[in-house]
């Protein structure tokens, strides 16, 4: 997966003190040089909570034997997590100033521990599983970037199977390399040829283990100067922005860490601003409680705008499950209530301080610190923490000893709607195991599967999260299930024929930053039939190789009846989808009578007739015939 650096890596380390250092080239305790910790981009590193540490330890014990978890991550040593690009989710973990390993969530398998040399060094003396013993004569070949061949194996843990993550050790328990087994234990011991282990990390390293311990309070105290500098700059920015725009100012608070930091900054700035909380109706119960707790603790005014009770589940009847590329829910449950709250409470406009950070995404990296939202009339957005990374945010929250959302301690690194389609499968698993609200979603998905004739895998792998899954996901699903994803997403039952009507949600999407229209037809579409008429609206027309969706310029029509229209200009998106709906009706109602052929300047030669259907053979011919009808 491609990695993008969205900002400077601010995690540094003093090796003499074994101390995490925020930003500065010199250790704030001893004054010696600090060094940058090697991280995979984007490098939005965060503190590990006990849930994260327990997960890593459990995986270490399961894969390599009891005692490996505590040997890898001993108590008293602050641990950091860094989300790295992956098909689902992968987190590197950092301790004693080194990125020593990672955990990865694989579809169909769940979490796995991926060792590096430093983590292997820590567990090698206590391993009772997952090891392969190398002959001394083969060590130099492995450390010269070669795989471990079967003749170089003198022993292996009996539990080792093909595909397992393994650690290659010497007979005296020195870690040499890590890799993936290409043979079962018995085969690699007995075989005289072939690759036993495909190596990944093999360069020799000296152990990097410190006996110096710290609490998080001590780490934060040591970095107090940098934290205070960030506070001073951000609070100054807030005062200057308020003076410049001369509008009522508020803090937008979602219940997540970034908006919490922004709220705390407003308090530190002495502003005591009203707090706007848009309750989408899809929040965790704990998030709603947290918002009220924070507002009460700091004595602030709360403006809570709630989405209509049936905004989401009422619209599911028409739109079906939201998806990463079909986020109709952002408009019904987030944008609509936000606009309503601003128009009702701030008719002359408002300045909203928002916890946006450039490390979150490329779109937010390029957005700037102050912006005017064209889709939320009257709102000017400003982010005091635009250049902060997650460490700045968490160190500040720890510094203020402020309460934070309990879901961060349960394994989530971002807080949003409990069923958000942008969630990783690993996150949905966490939510399902900790929130009673997810039961309602499970019930809906089960009923949807039954009504639409979908296989169980559609729900098991959360394939509802895409209308058009990326190729990497398609390949992984096929690898895990042995089935093509189109067979797992195709609906074999369709609603009964009836009047054709369309439900529409349109506007700026706060989740993806852009204008789009999502629509849902009352029944499926014959996209093969529609394709013949598609050239009326544009020259780029075609059915995807999966046979499940049709593209017409910047619009996509799915066989099941979902439609997406995107455009740079709002009116273009509206006009396009209106014309598309008219075209769908025309294609559905056409009986092939050929009466419209009389309007064709090219005559009958411009049309091909296939049984009951007559379709144009070129874009210009189609427009000559049907444009007058559509107009």
Short mmCIF file of C-alpha atoms in Angstrom, two decimals, residues 216-606:
data_model
loop_
_atom_site.label_atom_id
_atom_site.label_comp_id
_atom_site.label_asym_id
_atom_site.label_seq_id
_atom_site.Cartn_x
_atom_site.Cartn_y
_atom_site.Cartn_z
CA UNK A 216 3.09 8.92 31.05
CA UNK A 217 2.91 11.79 33.54
CA UNK A 218 6.72 11.87 33.67
CA UNK A 219 6.99 11.79 29.88
CA UNK A 220 4.52 14.66 29.53
CA UNK A 221 6.25 16.67 32.25
CA UNK A 222 9.59 16.31 30.47
CA UNK A 223 8.02 17.66 27.27
CA UNK A 224 6.09 20.46 28.97
CA UNK A 225 8.01 23.29 27.25
CA UNK A 226 7.04 22.14 23.74
CA UNK A 227 3.45 21.51 24.80
CA UNK A 228 3.18 25.01 26.24
CA UNK A 229 4.67 26.53 23.08
CA UNK A 230 2.00 24.77 21.02
CA UNK A 231 -0.71 26.00 23.41
CA UNK A 232 0.53 29.59 23.21
CA UNK A 233 0.61 29.59 19.39
CA UNK A 234 -2.83 27.98 19.06
CA UNK A 235 -4.55 30.26 21.59
CA UNK A 236 -2.97 33.31 19.94
CA UNK A 237 -4.31 32.09 16.59
CA UNK A 238 -7.80 31.79 18.05
CA UNK A 239 -7.74 35.36 19.41
CA UNK A 240 -6.43 36.79 16.12
CA UNK A 241 -8.98 34.85 14.05
CA UNK A 242 -11.89 36.04 16.18
CA UNK A 243 -10.68 39.63 15.85
CA UNK A 244 -10.30 39.29 12.09
CA UNK A 245 -13.69 37.79 11.27
CA UNK A 246 -15.85 39.62 13.82
CA UNK A 247 -18.42 36.82 13.95
CA UNK A 248 -19.86 34.86 16.85
CA UNK A 249 -17.40 32.04 17.60
CA UNK A 250 -18.08 28.47 18.70
CA UNK A 251 -16.21 25.20 19.16
CA UNK A 252 -17.40 22.21 17.15
CA UNK A 253 -17.14 19.19 19.44
CA UNK A 254 -17.68 15.66 18.15
CA UNK A 255 -16.50 13.78 21.23
CA UNK A 256 -13.18 12.79 19.64
CA UNK A 257 -9.66 13.68 20.77
CA UNK A 258 -9.00 16.40 18.16
CA UNK A 259 -12.14 18.38 18.89
CA UNK A 260 -11.49 17.87 22.62
CA UNK A 261 -8.04 19.48 22.21
CA UNK A 262 -9.65 22.39 20.36
CA UNK A 263 -12.20 22.82 23.13
CA UNK A 264 -9.45 22.76 25.77
CA UNK A 265 -7.54 25.42 23.83
CA UNK A 266 -10.60 27.68 23.86
CA UNK A 267 -10.69 27.32 27.64
CA UNK A 268 -6.95 28.01 27.93
CA UNK A 269 -7.49 31.09 25.76
CA UNK A 270 -10.07 32.34 28.26
CA UNK A 271 -12.77 32.38 25.59
CA UNK A 272 -15.48 30.16 27.13
CA UNK A 273 -17.08 29.64 23.70
CA UNK A 274 -20.42 27.85 23.14
CA UNK A 275 -19.98 24.22 22.10
CA UNK A 276 -21.82 22.81 19.08
CA UNK A 277 -22.43 19.06 19.15
CA UNK A 278 -24.19 17.51 16.16
CA UNK A 279 -25.75 14.32 17.47
CA UNK A 280 -26.09 12.24 14.33
CA UNK A 281 -28.19 9.59 16.07
CA UNK A 282 -25.41 7.14 15.20
CA UNK A 283 -23.06 8.12 18.02
CA UNK A 284 -21.87 5.69 20.64
CA UNK A 285 -23.81 6.13 23.88
CA UNK A 286 -20.47 6.78 25.57
CA UNK A 287 -19.71 9.60 23.11
CA UNK A 288 -22.92 11.43 23.95
CA UNK A 289 -22.22 11.01 27.68
CA UNK A 290 -18.64 12.21 27.18
CA UNK A 291 -19.75 15.39 25.38
CA UNK A 292 -22.10 16.29 28.22
CA UNK A 293 -19.45 15.46 30.83
CA UNK A 294 -16.83 17.71 29.22
CA UNK A 295 -19.19 20.64 28.68
CA UNK A 296 -20.34 20.45 32.30
CA UNK A 297 -16.78 20.07 33.66
CA UNK A 298 -15.61 23.28 31.98
CA UNK A 299 -18.84 25.22 32.52
CA UNK A 300 -19.60 25.78 28.84
CA UNK A 301 -22.85 26.34 26.95
CA UNK A 302 -23.93 23.32 24.89
CA UNK A 303 -25.77 23.65 21.60
CA UNK A 304 -26.84 20.12 20.74
CA UNK A 305 -28.47 19.57 17.38
CA UNK A 306 -30.00 16.14 16.86
CA UNK A 307 -30.64 14.48 13.54
CA UNK A 308 -34.28 13.42 13.01
CA UNK A 309 -35.08 10.12 14.68
CA UNK A 310 -35.57 8.30 11.37
CA UNK A 311 -32.83 10.14 9.45
CA UNK A 312 -30.74 7.00 9.09
CA UNK A 313 -32.82 3.89 9.64
CA UNK A 314 -35.80 5.51 7.94
CA UNK A 315 -33.73 6.13 4.81
CA UNK A 316 -32.22 2.64 4.78
CA UNK A 317 -35.48 1.49 3.18
CA UNK A 318 -34.63 3.58 0.13
CA UNK A 319 -30.84 3.77 -0.01
CA UNK A 320 -29.65 0.53 1.56
CA UNK A 321 -26.38 0.34 3.52
CA UNK A 322 -24.07 3.35 3.17
CA UNK A 323 -20.67 2.69 1.65
CA UNK A 324 -17.27 4.32 1.39
CA UNK A 325 -18.24 5.39 -2.12
CA UNK A 326 -21.96 5.92 -1.35
CA UNK A 327 -22.06 8.04 1.81
CA UNK A 328 -25.62 9.29 1.71
CA UNK A 329 -25.69 9.19 5.54
CA UNK A 330 -23.21 12.07 5.82
CA UNK A 331 -25.85 14.35 4.36
CA UNK A 332 -28.91 13.08 6.23
CA UNK A 333 -27.29 12.75 9.64
CA UNK A 334 -24.39 15.20 9.72
CA UNK A 335 -24.56 17.94 7.11
CA UNK A 336 -28.29 18.57 7.40
CA UNK A 337 -28.31 18.99 11.20
CA UNK A 338 -25.15 21.13 11.03
CA UNK A 339 -26.70 23.52 8.54
CA UNK A 340 -29.90 23.58 10.59
CA UNK A 341 -28.06 24.40 13.80
CA UNK A 342 -26.10 27.26 12.23
CA UNK A 343 -29.10 28.83 10.50
CA UNK A 344 -31.16 28.60 13.69
CA UNK A 345 -28.54 29.82 16.16
CA UNK A 346 -26.28 32.01 13.99
CA UNK A 347 -28.33 33.43 11.10
CA UNK A 348 -25.69 36.10 10.42
CA UNK A 349 -22.83 33.63 10.24
CA UNK A 350 -20.46 31.90 12.65
CA UNK A 351 -16.77 31.19 13.13
CA UNK A 352 -16.33 27.51 14.02
CA UNK A 353 -13.14 26.28 15.63
CA UNK A 354 -12.78 22.71 14.41
CA UNK A 355 -10.32 19.97 15.37
CA UNK A 356 -8.98 19.35 11.88
CA UNK A 357 -5.38 18.16 11.40
CA UNK A 358 -3.30 17.83 8.24
CA UNK A 359 -2.04 14.41 9.37
CA UNK A 360 -5.53 12.92 9.00
CA UNK A 361 -5.67 12.77 5.18
CA UNK A 362 -4.28 14.29 1.99
CA UNK A 363 -7.47 16.33 1.54
CA UNK A 364 -7.14 17.88 4.99
CA UNK A 365 -3.41 18.38 4.52
CA UNK A 366 -4.15 20.61 1.53
CA UNK A 367 -7.18 22.38 2.99
CA UNK A 368 -5.47 25.10 4.99
CA UNK A 369 -5.98 26.46 8.48
CA UNK A 370 -8.97 28.72 7.72
CA UNK A 371 -11.62 27.94 5.15
CA UNK A 372 -15.13 28.87 4.06
CA UNK A 373 -17.42 25.92 3.62
CA UNK A 374 -19.54 26.52 0.48
CA UNK A 375 -22.06 23.87 1.52
CA UNK A 376 -22.66 25.17 5.04
CA UNK A 377 -23.98 28.72 4.55
CA UNK A 378 -22.56 31.26 6.96
CA UNK A 379 -19.86 29.03 8.44
CA UNK A 380 -16.17 29.89 8.46
CA UNK A 381 -14.01 27.05 9.75
CA UNK A 382 -10.68 27.45 11.51
CA UNK A 383 -8.34 24.86 12.99
CA UNK A 384 -5.96 25.81 15.82
CA UNK A 385 -4.37 22.35 15.66
CA UNK A 386 -3.93 22.02 11.88
CA UNK A 387 -0.18 21.32 12.20
CA UNK A 388 -0.41 19.11 15.31
CA UNK A 389 0.08 15.38 15.03
CA UNK A 390 -1.67 12.87 17.26
CA UNK A 391 1.16 13.00 19.82
CA UNK A 392 0.70 16.74 20.30
CA UNK A 393 -3.01 16.15 20.84
CA UNK A 394 -2.59 13.31 23.33
CA UNK A 395 0.29 14.92 25.26
CA UNK A 396 -1.85 18.07 25.59
CA UNK A 397 -4.86 16.08 26.83
CA UNK A 398 -2.64 14.21 29.32
CA UNK A 399 -1.05 17.52 30.35
CA UNK A 400 -4.47 19.00 31.10
CA UNK A 401 -5.59 15.74 32.76
CA UNK A 402 -8.79 16.06 30.77
CA UNK A 403 -11.36 13.26 30.43
CA UNK A 404 -11.38 11.61 26.99
CA UNK A 405 -13.67 9.23 25.15
CA UNK A 406 -13.51 5.72 26.62
CA UNK A 407 -13.54 4.17 23.12
CA UNK A 408 -9.88 5.10 22.70
CA UNK A 409 -9.11 2.66 25.50
CA UNK A 410 -10.99 -0.10 23.66
CA UNK A 411 -8.88 -0.13 20.51
CA UNK A 412 -10.30 2.64 18.31
CA UNK A 413 -7.94 5.39 17.19
CA UNK A 414 -10.72 7.60 15.83
CA UNK A 415 -14.29 8.10 17.02
CA UNK A 416 -17.29 8.49 14.74
CA UNK A 417 -20.57 6.79 13.94
CA UNK A 418 -20.76 3.28 15.34
CA UNK A 419 -21.43 1.72 11.91
CA UNK A 420 -19.39 4.08 9.72
CA UNK A 421 -18.57 2.40 6.36
CA UNK A 422 -15.12 4.02 6.53
CA UNK A 423 -14.30 1.70 9.44
CA UNK A 424 -11.81 -1.11 9.05
CA UNK A 425 -13.06 -4.64 9.59
CA UNK A 426 -10.91 -4.73 12.72
CA UNK A 427 -12.69 -1.64 14.06
CA UNK A 428 -16.13 -3.09 13.34
CA UNK A 429 -15.08 -6.19 15.26
CA UNK A 430 -14.16 -4.01 18.25
CA UNK A 431 -17.46 -2.14 18.05
CA UNK A 432 -19.49 -5.34 17.73
CA UNK A 433 -17.86 -6.70 20.87
CA UNK A 434 -18.29 -3.58 22.99
CA UNK A 435 -21.44 -1.75 21.88
CA UNK A 436 -25.02 -2.94 22.22
CA UNK A 437 -25.95 -0.46 19.47
CA UNK A 438 -24.26 -2.68 16.87
CA UNK A 439 -26.87 -5.38 17.44
CA UNK A 440 -29.43 -3.24 15.60
CA UNK A 441 -27.10 -2.99 12.62
CA UNK A 442 -26.44 -6.74 12.66
CA UNK A 443 -30.18 -7.38 12.57
CA UNK A 444 -30.60 -5.05 9.63
CA UNK A 445 -27.77 -6.68 7.66
CA UNK A 446 -29.18 -10.17 8.31
CA UNK A 447 -32.59 -9.08 7.02
CA UNK A 448 -30.99 -7.35 4.01
CA UNK A 449 -29.13 -10.55 3.12
CA UNK A 450 -32.34 -12.55 3.31
CA UNK A 451 -34.38 -10.09 1.25
CA UNK A 452 -31.74 -9.58 -1.44
CA UNK A 453 -30.43 -13.13 -1.71
CA UNK A 454 -26.85 -12.29 -0.71
CA UNK A 455 -24.33 -14.83 0.65
CA UNK A 456 -23.12 -14.78 4.26
CA UNK A 457 -19.66 -13.58 3.16
CA UNK A 458 -21.19 -10.22 2.17
CA UNK A 459 -21.71 -9.54 5.86
CA UNK A 460 -18.77 -11.54 7.27
CA UNK A 461 -16.24 -9.42 5.37
CA UNK A 462 -18.33 -6.23 5.58
CA UNK A 463 -18.55 -5.99 1.80
CA UNK A 464 -21.46 -3.61 2.25
CA UNK A 465 -18.76 -0.96 2.81
CA UNK A 466 -18.28 -0.59 -0.96
CA UNK A 467 -20.42 -0.24 -4.02
CA UNK A 468 -17.30 -0.79 -6.07
CA UNK A 469 -14.56 -2.38 -3.97
CA UNK A 470 -10.93 -1.54 -4.89
CA UNK A 471 -8.94 -4.14 -6.78
CA UNK A 472 -6.76 -4.92 -3.75
CA UNK A 473 -9.83 -5.87 -1.72
CA UNK A 474 -11.26 -7.89 -4.60
CA UNK A 475 -8.07 -9.92 -4.84
CA UNK A 476 -7.84 -10.46 -1.08
CA UNK A 477 -11.45 -11.59 -0.82
CA UNK A 478 -10.91 -14.06 -3.66
CA UNK A 479 -7.74 -15.31 -1.96
CA UNK A 480 -9.54 -15.87 1.34
CA UNK A 481 -12.88 -17.22 0.09
CA UNK A 482 -11.97 -18.76 -3.25
CA UNK A 483 -14.85 -16.79 -4.78
CA UNK A 484 -15.04 -13.75 -7.01
CA UNK A 485 -16.28 -10.70 -5.16
CA UNK A 486 -18.98 -10.10 -7.78
CA UNK A 487 -20.54 -13.42 -6.75
CA UNK A 488 -20.52 -12.28 -3.12
CA UNK A 489 -22.13 -8.89 -3.82
CA UNK A 490 -24.64 -9.77 -6.52
CA UNK A 491 -28.23 -9.66 -5.32
CA UNK A 492 -30.08 -12.76 -6.48
CA UNK A 493 -33.45 -11.55 -5.24
CA UNK A 494 -34.93 -8.28 -6.45
CA UNK A 495 -37.88 -6.21 -5.22
CA UNK A 496 -41.06 -6.75 -7.14
CA UNK A 497 -41.69 -4.63 -10.22
CA UNK A 498 -43.63 -1.49 -9.52
CA UNK A 499 -43.62 2.26 -10.11
CA UNK A 500 -40.13 3.63 -10.65
CA UNK A 501 -39.24 6.53 -8.36
CA UNK A 502 -36.03 8.00 -7.01
CA UNK A 503 -34.91 9.19 -3.58
CA UNK A 504 -32.04 11.68 -3.49
CA UNK A 505 -29.52 12.96 -0.96
CA UNK A 506 -27.26 15.74 -2.17
CA UNK A 507 -24.71 18.25 -0.99
CA UNK A 508 -21.23 18.62 0.40
CA UNK A 509 -20.04 15.49 2.17
CA UNK A 510 -18.15 16.34 5.38
CA UNK A 511 -16.70 12.82 5.42
CA UNK A 512 -15.03 12.94 2.00
CA UNK A 513 -14.88 16.71 1.36
CA UNK A 514 -16.64 17.29 -1.97
CA UNK A 515 -20.04 17.67 -3.63
CA UNK A 516 -21.94 14.58 -4.64
CA UNK A 517 -25.46 13.30 -5.07
CA UNK A 518 -26.44 9.82 -3.92
CA UNK A 519 -29.73 8.45 -5.20
CA UNK A 520 -31.66 5.22 -4.87
CA UNK A 521 -34.25 3.89 -7.27
CA UNK A 522 -37.26 1.97 -6.02
CA UNK A 523 -36.13 -1.14 -7.89
CA UNK A 524 -33.16 -2.53 -9.84
CA UNK A 525 -32.09 -1.20 -13.24
CA UNK A 526 -31.56 -3.09 -16.47
CA UNK A 527 -28.15 -1.58 -17.10
CA UNK A 528 -27.66 -3.48 -20.38
CA UNK A 529 -30.81 -1.84 -21.68
CA UNK A 530 -29.78 1.54 -20.26
CA UNK A 531 -26.35 1.38 -21.90
CA UNK A 532 -27.89 1.74 -25.34
CA UNK A 533 -29.43 5.05 -24.33
CA UNK A 534 -26.47 6.27 -22.31
CA UNK A 535 -24.74 8.11 -25.17
CA UNK A 536 -27.47 10.71 -25.07
CA UNK A 537 -25.86 12.10 -21.92
CA UNK A 538 -22.20 11.59 -22.70
CA UNK A 539 -19.54 9.87 -24.75
CA UNK A 540 -17.94 7.92 -21.86
CA UNK A 541 -20.41 5.08 -21.44
CA UNK A 542 -19.70 1.51 -20.50
CA UNK A 543 -20.56 -1.43 -18.28
CA UNK A 544 -17.86 -2.56 -15.89
CA UNK A 545 -16.36 -5.99 -16.52
CA UNK A 546 -18.11 -7.22 -13.38
CA UNK A 547 -21.43 -6.50 -15.10
CA UNK A 548 -22.79 -4.85 -11.96
CA UNK A 549 -22.55 -1.14 -12.79
CA UNK A 550 -22.65 1.31 -15.67
CA UNK A 551 -20.76 4.58 -15.99
CA UNK A 552 -22.03 7.59 -17.91
CA UNK A 553 -19.46 10.40 -17.67
CA UNK A 554 -19.23 11.26 -13.93
CA UNK A 555 -22.27 9.21 -12.96
CA UNK A 556 -22.44 5.58 -11.89
CA UNK A 557 -25.58 3.46 -12.00
CA UNK A 558 -25.55 0.15 -10.11
CA UNK A 559 -27.73 -2.73 -11.17
CA UNK A 560 -29.34 -2.81 -7.72
CA UNK A 561 -30.63 0.76 -8.24
CA UNK A 562 -28.04 2.96 -6.53
CA UNK A 563 -26.77 6.06 -8.35
CA UNK A 564 -23.83 8.40 -7.68
CA UNK A 565 -23.39 11.75 -9.44
CA UNK A 566 -20.32 13.91 -8.87
CA UNK A 567 -19.46 17.27 -10.37
CA UNK A 568 -17.27 20.28 -9.69
CA UNK A 569 -20.31 22.53 -10.06
CA UNK A 570 -23.33 21.83 -7.87
CA UNK A 571 -25.89 22.62 -10.57
CA UNK A 572 -24.16 20.27 -13.01
CA UNK A 573 -24.55 17.36 -10.59
CA UNK A 574 -28.24 18.13 -10.14
CA UNK A 575 -28.88 18.59 -13.85
CA UNK A 576 -27.03 15.40 -14.72
CA UNK A 577 -28.93 13.22 -12.27
CA UNK A 578 -32.29 14.68 -13.38
CA UNK A 579 -31.48 13.85 -16.99
CA UNK A 580 -30.25 10.42 -15.98
CA UNK A 581 -33.52 9.62 -14.20
CA UNK A 582 -35.48 10.68 -17.27
CA UNK A 583 -33.25 8.48 -19.39
CA UNK A 584 -33.76 5.50 -17.08
CA UNK A 585 -37.53 5.91 -17.34
CA UNK A 586 -37.26 6.13 -21.13
CA UNK A 587 -35.14 2.97 -21.29
CA UNK A 588 -37.46 1.09 -18.89
CA UNK A 589 -40.61 2.09 -20.79
CA UNK A 590 -39.29 1.63 -24.31
CA UNK A 591 -41.15 -1.23 -26.05
CA UNK A 592 -39.17 -1.10 -29.27
CA UNK A 593 -42.06 0.23 -31.38
CA UNK A 594 -39.63 2.32 -33.47
CA UNK A 595 -42.03 5.29 -33.70
CA UNK A 596 -39.23 7.59 -32.51
CA UNK A 597 -37.12 6.48 -35.47
CA UNK A 598 -39.09 8.94 -37.57
CA UNK A 599 -37.32 11.74 -35.74
CA UNK A 600 -33.90 10.35 -36.64
CA UNK A 601 -32.17 12.37 -39.35
CA UNK A 602 -30.08 9.30 -40.18
CA UNK A 603 -33.08 7.07 -40.76
CA UNK A 604 -33.38 3.40 -39.83
CA UNK A 605 -29.71 2.80 -40.55
CA UNK A 606 -28.84 4.62 -37.35
#
